[in-house]
Amino acid sequence: SVMIVTKRRTLIYTEVSDVVRVPRDKLFDFMTDNTNWRKIYPNVASVTPKKNDYGETLLEITEADGEVYTVEQRFRRPDKLVRVIRRRTIEGFATYAFNAVSEGTLVTFAFQMKFRGLLQFLTPFVTGFARKHMRAAYFDPLKGVAEAEFQVDSSKLQNA
C-alpha cells in the first residue's frame, strides 16, 4: 500500500496487488457484469443503470442503509476497468488492472479518494484507516467471491 497526499492534504491514495486464482477474461467479465455487484459487495441492495444528461450510462447504487450514489464505469477489455464513484461524502477513482499470470490474474487495484465538504479536514487523521478500509471493502471481497464463484483447477490456469 502506498499513500500520496497532495499539498492540500486532501487526497488519499492506496494501491494493492494480488493474484486472483481466476483466468483474466473470466474475472474481467465477472467484474463488469452489473448483476455481480451484490455478490461482491454485500452492503449493496441494488444496482440500477441510468443515463446522465450526456447519454452516458451510470450505475445508481443503493446500499442496505439507504444511501444512494453513482458509479461511472469505463473499461478497456480485457485489461483495465475504471470506476468513478460519487457519494455524498466522498469522490473516488478506482482503477483495476488485470494481467494474466500462470496462477490466474494479477489484479492491481489503485484507489484515489477525496472527502467532500468539511470532511476534507479529517484526511490527515484517517489515512491509515482509509487505506485498510479500501482494501477490505473493495479488493478482498472481489478476490474471495470470484475465487469461490469459479473454483478453477490450478492446472487449468495457464492463461499467461
C-alpha atoms as a printed R data frame, in Angstrom:
    type eleno elety resid chain resno       x       y       z
1   ATOM     1    CA   SER     A     1   0.000   0.000   0.000
2   ATOM     2    CA   VAL     A     2   1.155   3.477  -0.858
3   ATOM     3    CA   MET     A     3  -0.244   6.800   0.254
4   ATOM     4    CA   ILE     A     4   0.223  10.069  -1.575
5   ATOM     5    CA   VAL     A     5  -1.049  13.259  -0.027
6   ATOM     6    CA   THR     A     6  -1.183  16.447  -2.065
7   ATOM     7    CA   LYS     A     7  -0.086  19.840  -0.743
8   ATOM     8    CA   ARG     A     8  -3.615  20.435   0.474
9   ATOM     9    CA   ARG     A     9  -3.596  17.039   2.183
10  ATOM    10    CA   THR     A    10  -6.994  16.154   0.754
11  ATOM    11    CA   LEU     A    11  -6.218  13.087  -1.366
12  ATOM    12    CA   ILE     A    12  -5.832   9.543  -0.064
13  ATOM    13    CA   TYR     A    13  -4.244   7.029  -2.439
14  ATOM    14    CA   THR     A    14  -3.786   3.312  -1.984
15  ATOM    15    CA   GLU     A    15  -2.603   0.544  -4.271
16  ATOM    16    CA   VAL     A    16  -2.917  -3.205  -3.750
17  ATOM    17    CA   SER     A    17  -1.732  -6.032  -5.988
18  ATOM    18    CA   ASP     A    18  -2.569  -9.682  -5.542
19  ATOM    19    CA   VAL     A    19  -3.206 -12.778  -7.626
20  ATOM    20    CA   VAL     A    20  -6.825 -13.846  -8.017
21  ATOM    21    CA   ARG     A    21  -6.964 -17.511  -8.985
22  ATOM    22    CA   VAL     A    22  -9.347 -16.944 -11.909
23  ATOM    23    CA   PRO     A    23  -8.422 -16.571 -15.609
24  ATOM    24    CA   ARG     A    24  -8.236 -12.925 -16.709
25  ATOM    25    CA   ASP     A    25 -11.100 -12.946 -19.230
26  ATOM    26    CA   LYS     A    26 -13.489 -14.637 -16.785
27  ATOM    27    CA   LEU     A    27 -12.527 -12.264 -13.981
28  ATOM    28    CA   PHE     A    28 -12.900  -9.200 -16.212
29  ATOM    29    CA   ASP     A    29 -16.358 -10.310 -17.395
30  ATOM    30    CA   PHE     A    30 -17.372 -11.057 -13.801
31  ATOM    31    CA   MET     A    31 -16.289  -7.579 -12.653
32  ATOM    32    CA   THR     A    32 -18.036  -5.721 -15.478
33  ATOM    33    CA   ASP     A    33 -21.335  -7.596 -15.123
34  ATOM    34    CA   ASN     A    34 -23.522  -5.260 -13.040
35  ATOM    35    CA   THR     A    35 -25.536  -8.166 -11.651
36  ATOM    36    CA   ASN     A    36 -22.478  -9.325  -9.681
37  ATOM    37    CA   TRP     A    37 -22.196  -6.204  -7.508
38  ATOM    38    CA   ARG     A    38 -24.489  -7.677  -4.863
39  ATOM    39    CA   LYS     A    39 -22.400 -10.862  -4.732
40  ATOM    40    CA   ILE     A    40 -19.128  -8.970  -4.328
41  ATOM    41    CA   TYR     A    41 -20.345  -6.205  -2.020
42  ATOM    42    CA   PRO     A    42 -22.947  -7.485   0.475
43  ATOM    43    CA   ASN     A    43 -23.876  -3.946   1.578
44  ATOM    44    CA   VAL     A    44 -25.241  -3.194  -1.920
45  ATOM    45    CA   ALA     A    45 -29.024  -3.568  -2.047
46  ATOM    46    CA   SER     A    46 -29.481  -2.724  -5.740
47  ATOM    47    CA   VAL     A    47 -27.695  -1.588  -8.900
48  ATOM    48    CA   THR     A    48 -29.724   0.371 -11.450
49  ATOM    49    CA   PRO     A    49 -28.314   1.556 -14.801
50  ATOM    50    CA   LYS     A    50 -29.295   5.184 -15.544
51  ATOM    51    CA   LYS     A    51 -28.469   7.697 -18.289
52  ATOM    52    CA   ASN     A    52 -26.911  11.049 -17.448
53  ATOM    53    CA   ASP     A    53 -27.530  14.316 -19.336
54  ATOM    54    CA   TYR     A    54 -24.927  13.304 -21.945
55  ATOM    55    CA   GLY     A    55 -26.444   9.884 -22.650
56  ATOM    56    CA   GLU     A    56 -23.714   8.001 -20.793
57  ATOM    57    CA   THR     A    57 -24.710   5.057 -18.644
58  ATOM    58    CA   LEU     A    58 -24.148   5.452 -14.923
59  ATOM    59    CA   LEU     A    59 -24.876   2.926 -12.225
60  ATOM    60    CA   GLU     A    60 -27.042   4.080  -9.367
61  ATOM    61    CA   ILE     A    61 -26.021   2.065  -6.325
62  ATOM    62    CA   THR     A    62 -28.341   1.764  -3.341
63  ATOM    63    CA   GLU     A    63 -26.821   0.389  -0.170
64  ATOM    64    CA   ALA     A    64 -28.671  -1.538   2.523
65  ATOM    65    CA   ASP     A    65 -28.700   1.546   4.758
66  ATOM    66    CA   GLY     A    66 -30.493   3.530   2.030
67  ATOM    67    CA   GLU     A    67 -27.536   5.630   0.829
68  ATOM    68    CA   VAL     A    68 -27.643   6.162  -2.934
69  ATOM    69    CA   TYR     A    69 -24.619   7.080  -5.046
70  ATOM    70    CA   THR     A    70 -23.462   6.871  -8.650
71  ATOM    71    CA   VAL     A    71 -20.668   4.967 -10.336
72  ATOM    72    CA   GLU     A    72 -19.412   5.597 -13.835
73  ATOM    73    CA   GLN     A    73 -17.609   2.611 -15.388
74  ATOM    74    CA   ARG     A    74 -15.127   2.704 -18.224
75  ATOM    75    CA   PHE     A    75 -13.181  -0.283 -19.391
76  ATOM    76    CA   ARG     A    76 -10.646  -1.428 -21.925
77  ATOM    77    CA   ARG     A    77 -11.169  -5.129 -22.479
78  ATOM    78    CA   PRO     A    78  -9.564  -7.265 -21.143
79  ATOM    79    CA   ASP     A    79  -7.027  -5.450 -19.010
80  ATOM    80    CA   LYS     A    80  -8.430  -2.285 -17.410
81  ATOM    81    CA   LEU     A    81 -11.543  -1.195 -15.522
82  ATOM    82    CA   VAL     A    82 -12.020   2.321 -14.147
83  ATOM    83    CA   ARG     A    83 -14.809   3.322 -11.789
84  ATOM    84    CA   VAL     A    84 -15.578   6.913 -10.832
85  ATOM    85    CA   ILE     A    85 -17.537   6.870  -7.588
86  ATOM    86    CA   ARG     A    86 -19.539   9.869  -6.431
87  ATOM    87    CA   ARG     A    87 -21.002   9.636  -2.963
88  ATOM    88    CA   ARG     A    88 -22.440  12.287  -0.709
89  ATOM    89    CA   THR     A    89 -19.271  12.362   1.422
90  ATOM    90    CA   ILE     A    90 -16.512  11.210  -0.963
91  ATOM    91    CA   GLU     A    91 -15.361  11.134  -4.551
92  ATOM    92    CA   GLY     A    92 -13.325   8.132  -5.581
93  ATOM    93    CA   PHE     A    93 -11.438   6.966  -8.628
94  ATOM    94    CA   ALA     A    94 -10.804   3.194  -8.696
95  ATOM    95    CA   THR     A    95  -8.644   1.511 -11.313
96  ATOM    96    CA   TYR     A    96  -8.353  -2.246 -11.700
97  ATOM    97    CA   ALA     A    97  -5.561  -3.553 -13.950
98  ATOM    98    CA   PHE     A    98  -5.799  -7.220 -14.977
99  ATOM    99    CA   ASN     A    99  -2.633  -9.074 -16.021
100 ATOM   100    CA   ALA     A   100  -2.710 -12.747 -16.949
101 ATOM   101    CA   VAL     A   101  -0.204 -14.833 -14.976
102 ATOM   102    CA   SER     A   102   0.228 -18.601 -14.681
103 ATOM   103    CA   GLU     A   103  -1.602 -18.660 -11.313
104 ATOM   104    CA   GLY     A   104  -4.635 -16.732 -12.639
105 ATOM   105    CA   THR     A   105  -4.841 -12.934 -12.812
106 ATOM   106    CA   LEU     A   106  -2.610 -10.384 -11.149
107 ATOM   107    CA   VAL     A   107  -5.008  -7.606 -10.196
108 ATOM   108    CA   THR     A   108  -3.646  -4.203  -9.274
109 ATOM   109    CA   PHE     A   109  -6.258  -2.094  -7.530
110 ATOM   110    CA   ALA     A   110  -5.481   1.622  -7.222
111 ATOM   111    CA   PHE     A   111  -7.892   3.910  -5.417
112 ATOM   112    CA   GLN     A   112  -7.822   7.666  -5.003
113 ATOM   113    CA   MET     A   113 -10.307   9.144  -2.590
114 ATOM   114    CA   LYS     A   114 -11.171  12.684  -1.683
115 ATOM   115    CA   PHE     A   115 -13.519  13.663   1.107
116 ATOM   116    CA   ARG     A   116 -16.150  16.266   0.274
117 ATOM   117    CA   GLY     A   117 -17.023  19.365   2.271
118 ATOM   118    CA   LEU     A   118 -15.913  19.707   5.865
119 ATOM   119    CA   LEU     A   119 -14.759  16.091   5.965
120 ATOM   120    CA   GLN     A   120 -11.673  17.165   3.969
121 ATOM   121    CA   PHE     A   121 -10.171  18.336   7.260
122 ATOM   122    CA   LEU     A   122 -10.183  14.729   8.526
123 ATOM   123    CA   THR     A   123  -7.899  13.446   5.751
124 ATOM   124    CA   PRO     A   124  -4.579  13.679   7.649
125 ATOM   125    CA   PHE     A   125  -6.105  11.831  10.606
126 ATOM   126    CA   VAL     A   126  -7.805   8.928   8.834
127 ATOM   127    CA   THR     A   127  -5.417   7.988   6.028
128 ATOM   128    CA   GLY     A   128  -4.207   4.719   7.611
129 ATOM   129    CA   PHE     A   129  -7.732   3.624   8.466
130 ATOM   130    CA   ALA     A   130  -8.979   4.609   4.999
131 ATOM   131    CA   ARG     A   131  -6.283   2.567   3.238
132 ATOM   132    CA   LYS     A   132  -7.115  -0.565   5.258
133 ATOM   133    CA   HIS     A   133 -10.832   0.004   4.718
134 ATOM   134    CA   MET     A   134 -10.406   0.395   0.936
135 ATOM   135    CA   ARG     A   135  -8.646  -2.952   0.687
136 ATOM   136    CA   ALA     A   136 -11.180  -4.655   2.955
137 ATOM   137    CA   ALA     A   137 -14.183  -3.039   1.255
138 ATOM   138    CA   TYR     A   138 -13.195  -3.168  -2.425
139 ATOM   139    CA   PHE     A   139 -10.405  -5.685  -3.085
140 ATOM   140    CA   ASP     A   140 -10.715  -8.550  -0.614
141 ATOM   141    CA   PRO     A   141 -14.428  -9.211  -1.353
142 ATOM   142    CA   LEU     A   142 -13.707  -9.370  -5.094
143 ATOM   143    CA   LYS     A   143 -10.896 -11.880  -4.609
144 ATOM   144    CA   GLY     A   144 -12.900 -14.101  -2.249
145 ATOM   145    CA   VAL     A   145 -16.141 -14.109  -4.234
146 ATOM   146    CA   ALA     A   146 -14.500 -14.560  -7.657
147 ATOM   147    CA   GLU     A   147 -12.337 -17.460  -6.495
148 ATOM   148    CA   ALA     A   148 -15.337 -19.152  -4.859
149 ATOM   149    CA   GLU     A   149 -17.550 -18.487  -7.896
150 ATOM   150    CA   PHE     A   150 -15.174 -20.076 -10.395
151 ATOM   151    CA   GLN     A   151 -13.297 -22.639  -8.260
152 ATOM   152    CA   VAL     A   152 -10.773 -23.076 -11.049
153 ATOM   153    CA   ASP     A   153  -8.479 -26.082 -11.018
154 ATOM   154    CA   SER     A   154  -4.907 -24.774 -10.650
155 ATOM   155    CA   SER     A   155  -3.720 -26.955 -13.541
156 ATOM   156    CA   LYS     A   156  -6.037 -25.024 -15.917
157 ATOM   157    CA   LEU     A   157  -4.756 -21.549 -15.052
158 ATOM   158    CA   GLN     A   158  -2.001 -21.354 -17.660
159 ATOM   159    CA   ASN     A   159  -3.567 -18.272 -19.320
160 ATOM   160    CA   ALA     A   160  -0.495 -16.016 -19.490
